[in-house]
C-alpha cells in the first residue's frame, strides 16, 4: 500500500472506518479476508418543519439486487447518479498486496463498465457529478473529469497541515466546494478544512475556531447557502464528541449549534439540502457501548432531532430523497448495513430493507425511485460491490 494513502493516516473513529487499509493489511498477512457521494440532491418543494408525509410504497418490499462490476478485488468508495441511465462510481482496484489503481466506473442503464483510471495517488473518497463532462472526485487530492480525461488539481496550502478532503459538491455558479480536515501529524490533531474551486484553482476558506475535528459532508442550496457537517472532537476524557455544523451565507462560515443527546458522542456523516428550509443531516450517537442512528432536521429556523429506531451499529452515512418523494438514509458499521425510511405519518424514521454490502456510499437518483449503494461485499476477499433497489 502506498505510504501516502489517506486511509493509513486515519484513526478508528465513528465517522468513517479505514476499511481498505485494514483489509490490505489482512490480505498481506493472511492472504484472505473483507462514503459523500453525491451530496447535492434534486431540489424538493419547500416544506414545513419536516418533509411532507410519504406513503410507503408496496414495491419497496423488493430486496436490493447486486449489479456486477468490472473490478474483482478492491474497494468502491463513492457513487453518484444523474439518471437511471447515467451513474458513476469511483474506488480502487487492488493490483497487488501493496499497489492500488484508482478507477472510475460508469452505468449506462444496463451494466457497469470501467470508464477510466484516475491520476496516480488521487485515492478518491467522494464524488460530485454536475454532468457527464463535469465530475469531481476528491480523496488525498482532487481530480476533475471533463468527459475525456481526468486532471489533477492541487489543493491550497493549509496552516493546519496536509488537507484530506472527505466530501465535495458543486453550486450553480460553477464553483466546487470540498470539505474534510487538515492534519499535521495524525487524525487526532486534525482541524476542519474547507476549500472552494473558482474555475482555476482551490482556495482555503477561513473557518471559525472549533478546535480539533473534521468535516465529512457538504451540501448546497445555493452559492450563498451551503452547509458542511462532521464532528468536533472531545477536548478531554470527560467531554463528549459533538456533531459539527457550519453554514456559508455567501460571505463567511459560521458555526451553528447541532442538536443531539448531550451525554453521548455525536457525529454527522451525511447532509443534504432540499431547500433553504429543508435540510437533513444524519450520523450516529454513542453512549457507552450503545450506538444508534442520529438524524436532525433544519426547518429554516432551528435544528431539531428526529426519532430513529434502535439499530445496532446504526451509524448513517448519507441521506436523500427518491423521485416519489420518499426520504432515505443509509450507512452501517462494517458488515452490518442499515437503511432507514422517513415515515411522514408518524414523523419518525423506520427500518427498511438493507443492501447486502459494507456501505461506503449511497445515493438516490433524480426523477427515479432507484437507490444505489456501493462498497465491499460482506462475503469474499475484498470484493467490490454495487447494489440497487429499483421498482
PDB file of N, CA, C and O in Angstrom, residues 31-72:
ATOM      1  N   UNK A  31      -3.514 -13.517   3.404  1.00  0.00           N
ATOM      2  CA  UNK A  31      -3.956 -13.904   2.072  1.00  0.00           C
ATOM      3  C   UNK A  31      -5.459 -13.994   1.950  1.00  0.00           C
ATOM      4  O   UNK A  31      -5.992 -14.435   0.941  1.00  0.00           O
ATOM      5  N   UNK A  32      -6.177 -13.553   2.993  1.00  0.00           N
ATOM      6  CA  UNK A  32      -7.638 -13.624   2.942  1.00  0.00           C
ATOM      7  C   UNK A  32      -8.234 -12.510   3.764  1.00  0.00           C
ATOM      8  O   UNK A  32      -7.572 -11.825   4.488  1.00  0.00           O
ATOM      9  N   UNK A  33      -9.423 -12.363   3.608  1.00  0.00           N
ATOM     10  CA  UNK A  33     -10.317 -11.548   4.439  1.00  0.00           C
ATOM     11  C   UNK A  33     -11.617 -11.110   3.745  1.00  0.00           C
ATOM     12  O   UNK A  33     -12.344 -12.029   3.570  1.00  0.00           O
ATOM     13  N   UNK A  34     -11.991  -9.066   3.743  1.00  0.00           N
ATOM     14  CA  UNK A  34     -13.216  -8.419   3.647  1.00  0.00           C
ATOM     15  C   UNK A  34     -12.946  -8.297   4.154  1.00  0.00           C
ATOM     16  O   UNK A  34     -12.585  -7.383   4.981  1.00  0.00           O
ATOM     17  N   UNK A  35     -18.190   7.029   1.225  1.00  0.00           N
ATOM     18  CA  UNK A  35     -18.595   7.020   1.724  1.00  0.00           C
ATOM     19  C   UNK A  35     -17.589   6.382   0.317  1.00  0.00           C
ATOM     20  O   UNK A  35     -18.258   7.026   0.583  1.00  0.00           O
ATOM     21  N   UNK A  36     -20.679  12.069  -0.634  1.00  0.00           N
ATOM     22  CA  UNK A  36     -20.226  11.749   0.194  1.00  0.00           C
ATOM     23  C   UNK A  36     -21.094  11.902  -0.519  1.00  0.00           C
ATOM     24  O   UNK A  36     -20.707  13.473  -1.843  1.00  0.00           O
ATOM     25  N   UNK A  37     -20.319  10.624  -1.713  1.00  0.00           N
ATOM     26  CA  UNK A  37     -21.149  10.567  -2.858  1.00  0.00           C
ATOM     27  C   UNK A  37     -21.684  11.910  -3.212  1.00  0.00           C
ATOM     28  O   UNK A  37     -21.248  12.949  -2.787  1.00  0.00           O
ATOM     29  N   UNK A  38     -22.547  11.656  -4.035  1.00  0.00           N
ATOM     30  CA  UNK A  38     -23.148  12.927  -4.475  1.00  0.00           C
ATOM     31  C   UNK A  38     -23.941  13.484  -3.324  1.00  0.00           C
ATOM     32  O   UNK A  38     -24.939  12.950  -2.918  1.00  0.00           O
ATOM     33  N   UNK A  39     -23.533  14.618  -2.823  1.00  0.00           N
ATOM     34  CA  UNK A  39     -24.224  15.204  -1.679  1.00  0.00           C
ATOM     35  C   UNK A  39     -25.440  16.001  -2.088  1.00  0.00           C
ATOM     36  O   UNK A  39     -26.447  16.013  -1.400  1.00  0.00           O
ATOM     37  N   UNK A  40     -25.353  16.754  -3.183  1.00  0.00           N
ATOM     38  CA  UNK A  40     -26.489  17.547  -3.612  1.00  0.00           C
ATOM     39  C   UNK A  40     -27.531  16.646  -4.250  1.00  0.00           C
ATOM     40  O   UNK A  40     -27.217  15.721  -4.959  1.00  0.00           O
ATOM     41  N   UNK A  41     -28.810  16.941  -3.962  1.00  0.00           N
ATOM     42  CA  UNK A  41     -29.912  16.154  -4.468  1.00  0.00           C
ATOM     43  C   UNK A  41     -30.834  17.058  -5.269  1.00  0.00           C
ATOM     44  O   UNK A  41     -30.783  18.272  -5.153  1.00  0.00           O
ATOM     45  N   UNK A  42     -31.751  16.496  -6.077  1.00  0.00           N
ATOM     46  CA  UNK A  42     -32.705  17.342  -6.770  1.00  0.00           C
ATOM     47  C   UNK A  42     -33.541  18.116  -5.770  1.00  0.00           C
ATOM     48  O   UNK A  42     -33.964  17.569  -4.756  1.00  0.00           O
ATOM     49  N   UNK A  43     -33.762  19.399  -6.029  1.00  0.00           N
ATOM     50  CA  UNK A  43     -34.487  20.239  -5.093  1.00  0.00           C
ATOM     51  C   UNK A  43     -35.918  19.756  -4.943  1.00  0.00           C
ATOM     52  O   UNK A  43     -36.626  19.528  -5.912  1.00  0.00           O
ATOM     53  N   UNK A  44     -36.343  19.607  -3.693  1.00  0.00           N
ATOM     54  CA  UNK A  44     -37.716  19.230  -3.419  1.00  0.00           C
ATOM     55  C   UNK A  44     -38.497  20.474  -3.025  1.00  0.00           C
ATOM     56  O   UNK A  44     -37.928  21.488  -2.636  1.00  0.00           O
ATOM     57  N   UNK A  45     -39.803  20.415  -3.096  1.00  0.00           N
ATOM     58  CA  UNK A  45     -40.615  21.562  -2.700  1.00  0.00           C
ATOM     59  C   UNK A  45     -40.384  21.875  -1.240  1.00  0.00           C
ATOM     60  O   UNK A  45     -40.292  20.979  -0.402  1.00  0.00           O
ATOM     61  N   UNK A  46     -40.274  23.153  -0.903  1.00  0.00           N
ATOM     62  CA  UNK A  46     -40.070  23.550   0.476  1.00  0.00           C
ATOM     63  C   UNK A  46     -41.226  23.056   1.323  1.00  0.00           C
ATOM     64  O   UNK A  46     -42.376  23.044   0.908  1.00  0.00           O
ATOM     65  N   UNK A  47     -40.903  22.638   2.548  1.00  0.00           N
ATOM     66  CA  UNK A  47     -41.922  22.044   3.402  1.00  0.00           C
ATOM     67  C   UNK A  47     -42.053  22.796   4.706  1.00  0.00           C
ATOM     68  O   UNK A  47     -41.577  23.909   4.848  1.00  0.00           O
ATOM     69  N   UNK A  48     -42.684  22.155   5.667  1.00  0.00           N
ATOM     70  CA  UNK A  48     -42.820  22.736   6.995  1.00  0.00           C
ATOM     71  C   UNK A  48     -41.665  22.269   7.825  1.00  0.00           C
ATOM     72  O   UNK A  48     -40.554  22.158   7.340  1.00  0.00           O
ATOM     73  N   UNK A  49     -41.893  21.938   9.099  1.00  0.00           N
ATOM     74  CA  UNK A  49     -40.795  21.554   9.983  1.00  0.00           C
ATOM     75  C   UNK A  49     -40.142  20.256   9.528  1.00  0.00           C
ATOM     76  O   UNK A  49     -38.977  20.044   9.744  1.00  0.00           O
ATOM     77  N   UNK A  50     -40.937  19.384   8.920  1.00  0.00           N
ATOM     78  CA  UNK A  50     -40.404  18.130   8.413  1.00  0.00           C
ATOM     79  C   UNK A  50     -40.992  17.907   7.029  1.00  0.00           C
ATOM     80  O   UNK A  50     -41.987  18.519   6.664  1.00  0.00           O
ATOM     81  N   UNK A  51     -40.402  17.033   6.215  1.00  0.00           N
ATOM     82  CA  UNK A  51     -40.943  16.801   4.883  1.00  0.00           C
ATOM     83  C   UNK A  51     -42.382  16.325   4.921  1.00  0.00           C
ATOM     84  O   UNK A  51     -42.827  15.730   5.899  1.00  0.00           O
ATOM     85  N   UNK A  52     -43.105  16.562   3.840  1.00  0.00           N
ATOM     86  CA  UNK A  52     -44.485  16.125   3.757  1.00  0.00           C
ATOM     87  C   UNK A  52     -44.554  14.612   3.893  1.00  0.00           C
ATOM     88  O   UNK A  52     -43.648  13.898   3.489  1.00  0.00           O
ATOM     89  N   UNK A  53     -45.637  14.087   4.474  1.00  0.00           N
ATOM     90  CA  UNK A  53     -45.755  12.642   4.654  1.00  0.00           C
ATOM     91  C   UNK A  53     -45.590  11.910   3.338  1.00  0.00           C
ATOM     92  O   UNK A  53     -46.094  12.327   2.300  1.00  0.00           O
ATOM     93  N   UNK A  54     -44.879  10.817   3.393  1.00  0.00           N
ATOM     94  CA  UNK A  54     -44.723   9.979   2.216  1.00  0.00           C
ATOM     95  C   UNK A  54     -45.232   8.595   2.548  1.00  0.00           C
ATOM     96  O   UNK A  54     -44.837   7.998   3.539  1.00  0.00           O
ATOM     97  N   UNK A  55     -46.130   8.095   1.738  1.00  0.00           N
ATOM     98  CA  UNK A  55     -46.705   6.784   1.990  1.00  0.00           C
ATOM     99  C   UNK A  55     -45.741   5.708   1.517  1.00  0.00           C
ATOM    100  O   UNK A  55     -45.229   5.774   0.401  1.00  0.00           O
ATOM    101  N   UNK A  56     -45.450   4.711   2.368  1.00  0.00           N
ATOM    102  CA  UNK A  56     -44.557   3.637   1.948  1.00  0.00           C
ATOM    103  C   UNK A  56     -45.089   2.951   0.697  1.00  0.00           C
ATOM    104  O   UNK A  56     -46.273   2.686   0.570  1.00  0.00           O
ATOM    105  N   UNK A  57     -44.219   2.696  -0.250  1.00  0.00           N
ATOM    106  CA  UNK A  57     -44.607   2.031  -1.488  1.00  0.00           C
ATOM    107  C   UNK A  57     -44.556   0.521  -1.310  1.00  0.00           C
ATOM    108  O   UNK A  57     -43.606  -0.015  -0.741  1.00  0.00           O
ATOM    109  N   UNK A  58     -45.571  -0.172  -1.795  1.00  0.00           N
ATOM    110  CA  UNK A  58     -45.592  -1.618  -1.657  1.00  0.00           C
ATOM    111  C   UNK A  58     -44.437  -2.263  -2.399  1.00  0.00           C
ATOM    112  O   UNK A  58     -43.975  -3.343  -2.043  1.00  0.00           O
ATOM    113  N   UNK A  59     -43.937  -1.581  -3.452  1.00  0.00           N
ATOM    114  CA  UNK A  59     -42.828  -2.142  -4.227  1.00  0.00           C
ATOM    115  C   UNK A  59     -41.544  -2.172  -3.430  1.00  0.00           C
ATOM    116  O   UNK A  59     -40.592  -2.849  -3.799  1.00  0.00           O
ATOM    117  N   UNK A  60     -41.504  -1.430  -2.334  1.00  0.00           N
ATOM    118  CA  UNK A  60     -40.285  -1.391  -1.543  1.00  0.00           C
ATOM    119  C   UNK A  60     -40.062  -2.676  -0.749  1.00  0.00           C
ATOM    120  O   UNK A  60     -39.104  -2.792  -0.014  1.00  0.00           O
ATOM    121  N   UNK A  61     -40.981  -3.623  -0.869  1.00  0.00           N
ATOM    122  CA  UNK A  61     -40.745  -4.919  -0.255  1.00  0.00           C
ATOM    123  C   UNK A  61     -39.663  -5.667  -1.012  1.00  0.00           C
ATOM    124  O   UNK A  61     -39.083  -6.622  -0.522  1.00  0.00           O
ATOM    125  N   UNK A  62     -39.384  -5.211  -2.232  1.00  0.00           N
ATOM    126  CA  UNK A  62     -38.338  -5.830  -3.028  1.00  0.00           C
ATOM    127  C   UNK A  62     -36.985  -5.657  -2.355  1.00  0.00           C
ATOM    128  O   UNK A  62     -36.741  -4.672  -1.670  1.00  0.00           O
ATOM    129  N   UNK A  63     -36.107  -6.610  -2.578  1.00  0.00           N
ATOM    130  CA  UNK A  63     -34.791  -6.556  -1.969  1.00  0.00           C
ATOM    131  C   UNK A  63     -33.787  -5.896  -2.904  1.00  0.00           C
ATOM    132  O   UNK A  63     -33.984  -5.829  -4.104  1.00  0.00           O
ATOM    133  N   UNK A  64     -32.689  -5.440  -2.298  1.00  0.00           N
ATOM    134  CA  UNK A  64     -31.603  -4.885  -3.089  1.00  0.00           C
ATOM    135  C   UNK A  64     -31.022  -5.991  -3.963  1.00  0.00           C
ATOM    136  O   UNK A  64     -30.901  -7.141  -3.542  1.00  0.00           O
ATOM    137  N   UNK A  65     -30.625  -5.615  -5.170  1.00  0.00           N
ATOM    138  CA  UNK A  65     -30.060  -6.579  -6.101  1.00  0.00           C
ATOM    139  C   UNK A  65     -28.656  -6.151  -6.512  1.00  0.00           C
ATOM    140  O   UNK A  65     -28.437  -4.999  -6.889  1.00  0.00           O
ATOM    141  N   UNK A  66     -27.732  -7.093  -6.448  1.00  0.00           N
ATOM    142  CA  UNK A  66     -26.350  -6.806  -6.833  1.00  0.00           C
ATOM    143  C   UNK A  66     -26.250  -6.610  -8.337  1.00  0.00           C
ATOM    144  O   UNK A  66     -26.934  -7.278  -9.115  1.00  0.00           O
ATOM    145  N   UNK A  67     -25.396  -5.670  -8.749  1.00  0.00           N
ATOM    146  CA  UNK A  67     -25.100  -5.462 -10.165  1.00  0.00           C
ATOM    147  C   UNK A  67     -23.612  -5.729 -10.367  1.00  0.00           C
ATOM    148  O   UNK A  67     -22.776  -5.158  -9.666  1.00  0.00           O
ATOM    149  N   UNK A  68     -23.245  -6.592 -11.307  1.00  0.00           N
ATOM    150  CA  UNK A  68     -21.831  -6.944 -11.500  1.00  0.00           C
ATOM    151  C   UNK A  68     -20.972  -5.718 -11.810  1.00  0.00           C
ATOM    152  O   UNK A  68     -21.417  -4.792 -12.506  1.00  0.00           O
ATOM    153  N   UNK A  69     -19.745  -5.713 -11.286  1.00  0.00           N
ATOM    154  CA  UNK A  69     -18.812  -4.623 -11.546  1.00  0.00           C
ATOM    155  C   UNK A  69     -17.514  -5.186 -12.128  1.00  0.00           C
ATOM    156  O   UNK A  69     -17.137  -6.317 -11.825  1.00  0.00           O
ATOM    157  N   UNK A  70     -16.807  -4.406 -12.957  1.00  0.00           N
ATOM    158  CA  UNK A  70     -15.598  -4.900 -13.633  1.00  0.00           C
ATOM    159  C   UNK A  70     -14.325  -4.760 -12.795  1.00  0.00           C
ATOM    160  O   UNK A  70     -13.258  -4.491 -13.339  1.00  0.00           O
ATOM    161  N   UNK A  71     -14.450  -4.912 -11.484  1.00  0.00           N
ATOM    162  CA  UNK A  71     -13.284  -4.885 -10.595  1.00  0.00           C
ATOM    163  C   UNK A  71     -13.412  -6.085  -9.666  1.00  0.00           C
ATOM    164  O   UNK A  71     -14.363  -6.170  -8.894  1.00  0.00           O
ATOM    165  N   UNK A  72     -12.465  -7.007  -9.747  1.00  0.00           N
ATOM    166  CA  UNK A  72     -12.577  -8.243  -8.981  1.00  0.00           C
ATOM    167  C   UNK A  72     -12.124  -8.090  -7.536  1.00  0.00           C
ATOM    168  O   UNK A  72     -12.650  -8.768  -6.648  1.00  0.00           O
TER     169      UNK A  72
END
